[in-house]
Amino acid sequence: MLDGDDAESSQTDGRTGRVNECTSTERADVAALRERPGADVLVIGGGINGIAVFRELALQGVDVALVERGDFVSGASSASSHMVHGGIRYLENGELRLVREAVQERNRLTRNAPHYVKPLLTTIPIFSTFSGVLTAPFRLLVTHGRGKPRERGALLIKIGLMLYDTFSRGGGRIPRHRFHGRTRSLRDLPRLTPSIKYTASYFDASMHSPERLALDVLSDGVAAGGDRARAANYVSAVGAVPDGIRLRDEVTGAEFDFAARLVINATGPWTDLTNEALGAPTSFLGGTKGSHIVLDHPELLDATGGREIFFEHSDGRIVLIYPVKGRVLVGTTDIDADPREPSRCTDEEVDYFFDLIGHVFPAIRVDRSQIVYTFSGIRPLPRHDDTAPGFVSRDYRIERGRIGRAPLLSLVGGKWTTFRALGEHLADEALALLGAERIASTRATPIGGGAGFPSGRASRRIWIARHGRGHDPELVSALLDRYGTSAAEVLRALPSVPTDSRDLPGYSDEELAWLAAQERVVHLDDLLLRRTSLAFTGGLTRAGLEGAAAAIAPVLGWSAERCGHEVSRTAELLRREHRVILGESGIAPLT
């Protein structure tokens, strides 16, 4: 488990991840690395932070390469709560710098990636008035996060939100928080428990397609750098050699050496394992597991009123109930975890989620039959010894070292909201080591399909009419929501009447084929879990998997045998990693 996200490398042989080593054709992305085996910077790890620094360096004209041992954004970065937030709870930890940076980056993302990041009203149910006023400062200043947390009451939350407003308002564009008593709160959200005393509401932002946002960042970097910006998934860093790094194509098993003036380790919770494999052992990380469940539950979805319900559970853990893609996302846990072990949502965590739903919506019943997807990942947190996981800093830092003659920069920490600022910071460190200067800023640079994204109803109608190319306006509108203005490229590849994809509502065979051809799809699960939200929203069947494999087989050169392997592999991955039983309700047992 060396570089980046935690998708296992298991491919069709179920262990090594290789597909018929003797006959597999080398992918173009791998050939580009092998035929010119060197760059100024090699980034190891294709989660959001590795991708962010890759784009930053490509925009500065640096010769940069990125490798990821699984699929892009397939591990820690894929386990996001789908939120872009300033982190109001970090105020209690005294992390003012992180809060300030996070709210600035949140506001930037609503402008630079409006196709995926949108303002979201967030409501906190509050059950007491004064609780935590004395214990919260004591935990911050004296015990430093050790000991059992106390419930945060209205006064403490009010103070926190007043501070948050000073960081968060974005020049007055973001409304101030609002406090309401029980009567008004229950009028706005009538399914809330009557035991609340108050609610507090403020604006953060939703990120409804994290993986697609990351792929846009990656594509922007590749486009900016041309042949000086190369990226390949399913390529591992397996060791160090005198002049660089030994790389392995996880599809064919072929290995080759790659020279770099500078190596950046952006492998998240696997940072120490990567450094150990490269002969530079470290002990920077002490990550925690966070799990989520996705429910198909119309009653609970309606009860949220379109808001995120963000609150403190009875154990002091901050949790959320969040409407997204017509489903309800519930999370998250915060449990010490070993990155060598698989990260999966357990039965105990499911029970915990049901309990927290009952804490705020006691009249709404939930059961396992309503779960359509589960996911879990390890946060790349710094070592924290006996500090409570929820009190561990979510900030990031950069550690310096060496691999042979090359400097090594290891990223410790980081979170989705601050990926651009983190990438900027890491790139500036790299530029300094290379003796180069920054020539472009990304602070106001649109991301992917966010460029020219129509912001109002009138401009949206104009965009749809201008780019419809004879397609049904409803299809054009759906693709605009799915890809932003990059939908224009997809539409050019579709016939006027696309072929509805068998057992995959909302998608056509031609759209799936376009994704496979354009977005570095190697395996069927890359398509279903990260290029689309088909797995996340539930309802997949074996017939649906077979239809998707048939749709992309021509562009990927898959035989009937390979399609069968991919369908079986994906069905097993969904069962084992996400507890999905194809065509059935409920969740699979852990094995």
XYZ file of C-alpha atoms in Angstrom:
591
model
C 0.000 0.000 0.000
C 2.401 2.594 -1.228
C 1.128 5.529 -3.112
C -2.124 7.273 -2.592
C -5.658 6.131 -2.412
C -6.702 2.864 -0.897
C -8.378 1.092 -3.789
C -6.842 -2.348 -3.729
C -4.758 -3.347 -6.721
C -6.740 -6.554 -7.117
C -7.646 -6.883 -10.748
C -8.811 -9.917 -12.657
C -6.507 -12.434 -10.948
C -7.887 -11.297 -7.555
C -4.434 -10.683 -6.049
C -1.825 -8.836 -8.131
C -4.190 -6.667 -10.133
C -2.713 -7.678 -13.459
C -4.730 -8.560 -16.503
C -3.029 -11.302 -18.517
C 0.500 -9.998 -18.154
C 1.728 -11.695 -21.301
C -0.759 -10.099 -23.682
C -1.784 -6.758 -22.133
C -0.924 -3.776 -24.295
C 0.990 -1.016 -22.552
C -1.228 1.981 -21.905
C -0.334 5.291 -23.539
C 0.060 7.023 -20.157
C 2.553 4.397 -19.016
C 4.404 4.472 -22.335
C 4.797 8.243 -21.975
C 6.561 7.691 -18.639
C 8.710 4.772 -19.751
C 9.839 6.292 -23.054
C 11.012 9.496 -21.342
C 11.867 8.163 -17.876
C 12.483 11.382 -16.010
C 11.004 14.683 -14.863
C 11.860 17.620 -12.650
C 9.244 16.462 -10.129
C 7.655 13.071 -9.506
C 4.444 13.210 -7.455
C 3.553 9.877 -5.851
C -0.132 9.677 -4.975
C -3.179 10.544 -7.055
C -5.614 11.680 -4.388
C -6.881 15.239 -4.446
C -3.759 16.714 -2.838
C -1.340 14.999 -5.202
C -3.486 16.047 -8.136
C -3.634 19.635 -6.848
C 0.153 20.014 -6.654
C 0.449 18.344 -10.071
C -1.816 21.021 -11.584
C 0.010 23.823 -9.775
C 3.407 22.695 -11.070
C 2.103 22.102 -14.600
C 0.802 25.683 -14.691
C 4.281 26.931 -13.739
C 5.807 25.109 -16.710
C 7.538 22.497 -14.534
C 8.185 19.075 -16.044
C 6.048 17.014 -13.654
C 4.826 13.425 -13.536
C 2.245 11.826 -11.237
C 1.704 8.146 -10.493
C -1.082 6.493 -8.492
C -1.021 2.797 -7.641
C -4.808 2.435 -7.908
C -7.282 4.615 -9.743
C -7.192 8.360 -9.277
C -9.131 9.500 -6.180
C -9.940 5.939 -5.192
C -9.018 5.863 -1.511
C -8.869 8.507 1.209
C -10.091 11.191 -1.196
C -13.051 9.036 -2.233
C -14.251 8.753 1.375
C -15.287 12.396 1.583
C -18.386 13.617 3.391
C -19.138 15.611 0.209
C -18.742 18.873 2.086
C -16.594 21.937 1.433
C -16.552 23.622 4.806
C -14.651 26.108 6.893
C -14.582 23.803 9.885
C -16.448 25.661 12.583
C -15.495 22.981 15.101
C -11.777 23.714 14.517
C -12.298 26.966 16.387
C -12.594 24.915 19.578
C -9.156 23.453 18.765
C -7.722 26.956 18.405
C -6.924 26.368 14.706
C -7.709 29.902 13.569
C -5.285 29.786 10.625
C -6.922 26.638 9.272
C -10.440 28.065 9.665
C -9.480 31.266 7.881
C -7.835 29.384 5.019
C -10.685 26.885 4.783
C -13.433 29.481 4.487
C -11.403 31.435 1.916
C -10.928 28.270 -0.124
C -14.581 27.319 0.266
C -15.599 30.698 -1.126
C -13.102 30.340 -3.980
C -14.442 26.925 -4.893
C -18.004 28.204 -5.141
C -16.657 30.653 -7.743
C -14.063 28.469 -9.499
C -16.003 25.186 -9.487
C -19.678 26.240 -9.396
C -20.691 23.111 -11.314
C -19.741 20.917 -8.347
C -19.520 23.214 -5.312
C -22.636 25.088 -4.210
C -23.706 26.942 -1.034
C -25.521 24.722 1.441
C -27.627 25.750 4.410
C -26.440 23.888 7.493
C -28.459 23.574 10.698
C -27.211 22.583 14.153
C -29.808 21.186 16.609
C -28.924 22.341 20.142
C -30.058 20.623 23.329
C -28.695 22.816 26.125
C -27.810 26.438 26.861
C -24.567 26.622 28.828
C -22.947 23.182 28.483
C -19.286 23.206 27.457
C -18.618 26.876 28.179
C -15.976 26.000 30.783
C -14.870 22.549 29.628
C -14.125 23.500 25.992
C -11.437 26.094 26.897
C -10.075 23.651 29.496
C -9.682 20.914 26.867
C -7.975 23.366 24.514
C -5.610 25.073 26.940
C -4.958 22.467 29.635
C -5.629 18.883 28.548
C -5.002 19.494 24.794
C -7.821 17.291 23.615
C -7.476 14.539 26.206
C -10.449 13.379 28.216
C -14.146 12.990 27.533
C -15.770 15.906 25.643
C -18.832 17.660 26.997
C -21.866 18.631 24.971
C -21.629 22.076 23.357
C -24.496 24.273 24.451
C -26.135 27.250 22.769
C -23.848 29.865 24.291
C -20.670 28.101 23.163
C -22.078 27.515 19.667
C -23.212 31.143 19.464
C -19.705 32.365 20.314
C -18.230 29.991 17.747
C -20.599 31.124 15.004
C -19.913 34.786 15.714
C -16.202 34.097 15.242
C -16.960 31.976 12.177
C -18.897 34.836 10.592
C -15.837 37.091 10.826
C -13.839 34.582 8.734
C -16.597 33.257 6.547
C -18.648 36.016 4.997
C -16.638 36.502 1.797
C -17.049 40.262 1.625
C -20.666 40.099 2.772
C -21.802 37.627 0.093
C -22.435 34.882 2.686
C -25.315 35.553 5.106
C -24.638 35.651 8.821
C -25.684 32.738 10.981
C -29.190 32.633 12.458
C -30.358 31.385 15.861
C -33.921 30.181 16.471
C -35.789 28.855 19.485
C -37.709 25.594 19.622
C -40.988 26.897 18.147
C -39.464 28.451 15.039
C -37.046 25.562 14.626
C -39.843 22.990 14.611
C -41.835 25.097 12.178
C -38.882 25.033 9.750
C -37.969 21.370 10.376
C -41.070 19.711 11.861
C -39.537 16.217 12.078
C -36.790 17.362 14.454
C -37.001 16.054 17.998
C -39.120 18.280 20.273
C -36.386 18.016 22.906
C -34.256 20.616 21.132
C -33.969 24.038 22.742
C -32.569 25.932 19.746
C -31.197 25.574 16.247
C -28.383 27.533 14.658
C -28.130 27.816 10.882
C -25.276 29.039 8.719
C -23.944 28.513 5.193
C -21.154 26.189 4.138
C -20.985 24.418 0.782
C -21.775 21.038 -0.748
C -19.512 19.129 -3.136
C -21.867 16.742 -4.857
C -19.277 14.960 -7.051
C -15.860 14.927 -5.324
C -14.276 12.421 -7.701
C -15.383 14.332 -10.773
C -14.053 17.586 -9.309
C -10.671 15.911 -8.790
C -10.682 14.575 -12.352
C -11.314 18.116 -13.598
C -8.298 19.351 -11.621
C -6.212 16.548 -13.132
C -7.379 17.290 -16.676
C -6.583 20.969 -16.226
C -3.034 20.063 -15.217
C -2.524 17.734 -18.170
C -3.924 20.342 -20.577
C -1.750 23.106 -19.116
C 1.484 21.134 -19.236
C 1.138 19.209 -22.476
C 3.874 16.571 -22.758
C 5.572 18.098 -19.695
C 2.657 17.025 -17.469
C 2.194 13.253 -17.437
C -0.097 11.271 -15.142
C -0.795 7.556 -14.899
C -3.078 5.527 -12.673
C -2.357 1.917 -11.682
C 1.364 2.645 -11.473
C 3.156 1.931 -8.180
C 6.339 3.343 -6.712
C 7.956 0.142 -5.453
C 11.437 1.248 -4.434
C 14.358 3.626 -4.849
C 17.237 3.350 -7.334
C 20.412 5.474 -7.440
C 18.948 8.095 -9.766
C 15.272 7.947 -8.904
C 12.307 5.670 -8.276
C 11.416 2.196 -9.449
C 7.908 2.174 -10.949
C 5.641 -0.768 -11.726
C 2.698 -0.898 -14.116
C 0.067 -2.663 -12.024
C -1.775 -3.801 -15.154
C 1.100 -5.627 -16.882
C 3.569 -6.035 -14.012
C 6.343 -4.371 -16.048
C 8.851 -2.315 -14.031
C 11.107 0.577 -15.059
C 13.222 3.274 -13.432
C 12.197 6.926 -13.396
C 14.574 9.784 -12.540
C 13.431 12.942 -10.725
C 15.155 16.017 -9.357
C 12.530 16.159 -6.609
C 10.072 13.576 -5.221
C 6.791 14.550 -3.557
C 5.083 11.952 -1.378
C 1.369 12.796 -1.375
C 0.106 9.340 -0.458
C -2.082 10.441 2.440
C -2.469 7.858 5.201
C 0.140 5.657 3.466
C 2.884 8.309 3.605
C 5.014 6.426 6.129
C 4.587 3.141 4.246
C 5.640 4.824 1.015
C 8.714 6.363 2.596
C 9.635 3.011 4.120
C 9.403 1.331 0.713
C 11.617 4.071 -0.757
C 14.268 3.554 1.895
C 13.480 6.707 3.876
C 11.375 5.478 6.832
C 9.300 8.002 8.775
C 6.599 7.993 11.460
C 4.552 11.085 10.650
C 1.026 9.674 10.387
C -1.624 8.430 12.808
C -4.799 8.357 10.749
C -8.353 7.659 11.818
C -11.100 5.812 9.992
C -14.231 7.628 8.900
C -17.198 5.648 7.568
C -20.499 6.690 5.968
C -23.725 5.074 4.843
C -25.977 6.164 1.979
C -29.714 5.694 2.445
C -32.536 5.580 -0.077
C -35.059 6.996 2.401
C -37.539 9.569 1.015
C -38.999 10.336 4.453
C -35.600 11.175 5.945
C -34.620 13.086 2.810
C -37.748 15.217 3.145
C -37.125 15.731 6.874
C -33.774 17.425 6.174
C -35.538 20.212 4.285
C -32.663 20.268 1.794
C -30.196 21.204 4.556
C -27.252 19.500 6.100
C -28.084 18.593 9.706
C -24.767 18.949 11.519
C -24.638 18.200 15.199
C -22.906 16.698 18.190
C -23.923 13.158 19.022
C -24.181 11.961 22.612
C -20.530 10.771 22.612
C -19.239 14.219 21.617
C -18.544 13.206 18.010
C -19.580 15.757 15.371
C -21.792 13.991 12.825
C -23.992 14.860 9.856
C -27.144 13.909 7.996
C -26.908 15.332 4.517
C -29.127 15.193 1.383
C -27.131 14.490 -1.787
C -28.075 13.075 -5.205
C -31.575 12.185 -4.029
C -30.164 10.071 -1.197
C -29.223 10.758 2.434
C -25.573 10.561 3.443
C -24.977 9.828 7.127
C -21.564 10.007 8.779
C -19.022 9.934 10.110
C -16.950 7.984 12.602
C -13.463 8.842 13.890
C -11.641 5.658 14.914
C -7.896 5.038 15.117
C -6.923 2.912 12.117
C -4.004 0.994 10.638
C -3.428 1.892 6.953
C -2.173 -1.655 6.348
C -5.683 -2.968 7.013
C -8.750 -2.577 4.752
C -11.052 0.268 5.743
C -14.682 -0.824 5.737
C -17.899 0.286 7.391
C -18.702 -2.174 10.173
C -21.999 -3.305 11.677
C -21.141 -1.373 14.843
C -20.744 1.810 12.801
C -24.076 1.202 11.059
C -25.748 0.867 14.472
C -24.039 4.092 15.539
C -25.442 5.909 12.496
C -28.957 4.647 13.170
C -28.629 5.833 16.757
C -27.544 9.313 15.715
C -30.464 9.589 13.271
C -32.803 8.735 16.133
C -31.113 11.388 18.264
C -32.501 14.194 16.063
C -35.332 12.512 14.110
C -36.795 10.083 16.693
C -40.036 9.431 14.814
C -38.282 8.302 11.614
C -37.467 4.616 11.374
C -34.418 3.382 9.519
C -33.199 -0.138 8.863
C -30.524 -1.909 6.885
C -32.776 -2.521 3.885
C -32.612 1.210 3.120
C -28.806 1.292 2.874
C -27.690 1.372 -0.770
C -23.962 2.012 -0.315
C -21.340 2.264 2.393
C -17.838 3.652 2.230
C -14.929 4.197 4.540
C -11.499 5.795 4.400
C -8.552 6.740 6.577
C -7.899 10.414 7.282
C -4.213 11.351 6.807
C -3.878 12.833 10.298
C -0.569 13.361 12.115
C 0.448 11.083 14.968
C -1.605 12.027 17.996
C -0.729 9.569 20.781
C -3.484 9.837 23.434
C -5.157 12.960 22.036
C -8.795 12.177 21.216
C -9.202 11.615 17.443
C -11.777 14.423 17.094
C -9.332 16.884 18.636
C -6.405 16.044 16.315
C -5.434 18.895 13.999
C -6.857 18.770 10.470
C -4.147 21.189 9.326
C -1.270 20.085 7.107
C 2.486 20.388 7.106
C 5.360 19.530 4.772
C 8.276 17.406 5.954
C 11.655 17.436 4.168
C 13.922 14.456 3.575
C 15.966 12.790 0.846
C 15.806 9.758 -1.413
C 19.303 9.218 -2.714
C 20.377 12.467 -4.311
C 16.831 13.824 -4.668
C 15.042 15.960 -2.086
C 11.844 14.423 -0.732
C 8.803 16.428 0.366
C 6.278 14.431 2.403
C 2.794 15.841 2.911
C 1.295 15.228 6.353
C -2.414 15.996 6.752
C -4.688 17.947 4.469
C -8.408 18.051 3.771
C -10.612 18.370 0.720
C -11.638 21.972 1.324
C -8.076 23.307 1.298
C -6.668 21.244 -1.572
C -5.940 24.247 -3.783
C -4.137 26.214 -1.049
C -2.256 23.088 -0.006
C -1.229 22.436 -3.618
C -0.094 26.049 -3.941
C 1.984 25.810 -0.754
C 3.555 22.497 -1.738
C 4.278 23.752 -5.260
C 5.992 26.855 -3.873
C 8.234 24.631 -1.741
C 9.048 22.588 -4.836
C 9.752 25.664 -6.961
C 12.154 26.972 -4.320
C 14.073 23.669 -4.338
C 14.192 23.708 -8.149
C 15.334 27.333 -8.261
C 12.243 28.279 -10.300
C 9.652 31.029 -9.890
C 5.879 30.993 -9.864
C 4.421 32.400 -13.097
C 0.692 31.736 -12.552
C -1.783 31.808 -9.688
C -4.768 29.468 -9.355
C -6.682 31.581 -6.852
C -9.143 32.771 -9.479
C -8.637 30.010 -12.063
C -11.812 28.131 -13.020
C -11.663 24.371 -12.623
C -12.702 22.205 -15.545
C -16.372 22.559 -16.402
C -16.662 25.496 -14.010
C -15.307 27.788 -16.739
C -18.217 29.779 -18.118
C -20.745 27.833 -16.074
C -24.139 29.580 -16.318
C -25.029 31.057 -12.946
C -28.692 31.928 -13.451
C -31.793 30.501 -15.083
C -31.637 32.761 -18.113
C -27.966 32.087 -18.801
C -28.582 28.380 -18.297
C -31.354 28.376 -20.907
C -29.058 30.205 -23.319
C -26.245 27.707 -22.745
C -28.559 24.736 -23.308
C -29.935 26.231 -26.511
C -26.467 27.129 -27.810
C -24.823 23.781 -27.090
C -27.740 21.401 -27.502
C -26.653 20.233 -30.978
C -30.146 18.862 -31.632
C -30.320 16.850 -28.412
C -33.265 16.728 -26.037
C -32.972 19.815 -23.779
C -33.563 17.628 -20.713
C -30.510 15.552 -21.639
C -28.426 18.680 -22.203
C -29.507 20.038 -18.827
C -28.640 16.746 -17.093
C -25.184 16.691 -18.688
C -24.606 20.322 -17.729
C -25.290 19.365 -14.112
C -23.062 16.312 -14.429
C -20.016 17.876 -16.150
C -20.436 21.635 -16.075
C -19.568 23.308 -19.366
C -17.420 20.287 -20.279
C -20.800 18.787 -21.209
C -20.262 20.419 -24.598
C -17.481 17.901 -25.298
C -19.695 14.999 -24.278
C -22.554 16.223 -26.452
C -20.294 16.361 -29.499
C -19.629 12.648 -29.039
C -23.286 11.633 -28.716
C -25.715 10.871 -31.543
C -28.886 12.923 -31.646
C -30.732 10.046 -29.982
C -28.286 8.240 -27.656
C -28.747 4.574 -26.776
C -30.138 4.231 -23.262
C -27.689 2.161 -21.276
C -29.187 -1.144 -20.219
C -30.182 -1.145 -16.529
C -28.301 2.122 -15.844
C -30.971 4.839 -15.800
C -29.872 8.301 -16.873
C -26.848 7.159 -18.873
C -26.358 6.202 -22.497
C -23.936 3.683 -23.958
C -22.249 6.473 -25.903
C -21.700 8.594 -22.791
C -20.133 5.671 -20.940
C -17.915 4.957 -23.938
C -16.816 8.597 -24.027
C -15.871 8.462 -20.348
C -13.878 5.266 -20.878
C -12.016 6.735 -23.846
C -11.294 10.171 -22.384
C -10.837 9.674 -18.637
C -8.218 6.939 -18.161
C -10.651 4.181 -17.252
C -8.779 0.921 -16.695
C -11.394 -1.152 -14.880
C -15.153 -1.282 -14.728
C -15.247 -0.033 -11.138
C -13.336 3.103 -12.225
C -16.378 3.931 -14.320
C -19.114 2.995 -11.852
C -17.570 4.354 -8.647
C -15.596 7.434 -9.757
C -16.433 8.582 -13.310
C -20.136 8.288 -12.453
C -22.252 8.108 -9.265
C -24.004 4.906 -10.285
C -22.656 2.905 -7.349
C -23.164 5.700 -4.810
C -26.868 6.135 -5.543
C -27.573 2.393 -5.457
C -29.683 0.079 -7.576
C -26.879 -1.623 -9.481
C -27.598 -5.108 -10.779
C -25.400 -7.666 -12.454
C -27.229 -6.891 -15.693
C -26.299 -3.246 -15.227
C -22.644 -4.174 -14.773
C -22.777 -6.333 -17.891
C -24.389 -3.503 -19.868
C -21.732 -1.016 -18.739
C -18.926 -3.440 -19.623
C -20.425 -4.038 -23.068
C -20.730 -0.276 -23.654
C -17.061 0.454 -22.953
C -15.536 -2.766 -24.310
C -15.060 -1.490 -27.895
C -13.075 1.613 -26.880
C -10.936 -0.303 -24.361
C -10.411 -3.336 -26.575
C -11.988 -5.754 -24.107
C -12.854 -9.275 -25.202
C -15.958 -11.091 -24.003
C -13.746 -12.916 -21.512
C -12.299 -9.659 -20.193
C -15.806 -8.201 -19.817
C -16.792 -11.217 -17.740
C -13.699 -10.803 -15.554
C -14.457 -7.103 -15.007
C -18.093 -7.744 -14.092
C -17.109 -10.399 -11.546
C -14.300 -8.260 -10.160
C -16.559 -5.233 -9.723
C -19.347 -7.266 -8.138
C -16.867 -8.665 -5.622
C -15.340 -5.238 -4.905
C -18.791 -3.737 -4.304
C -19.669 -6.587 -1.943
C -16.373 -6.603 -0.060
C -15.520 -2.904 0.147
C -18.967 -1.258 0.038
C -21.254 -4.040 1.293
C -23.443 -3.845 -1.822
C -25.488 -6.883 -2.828
C -26.302 -6.493 -6.516
C -30.021 -6.377 -7.183
C -30.943 -6.752 -3.500
C -31.733 -4.454 -0.595
C -29.681 -4.361 2.554
C -25.969 -4.777 3.118
C -23.639 -7.691 2.628
C -21.986 -9.303 5.664
C -18.364 -8.408 6.335
C -15.899 -11.146 5.461
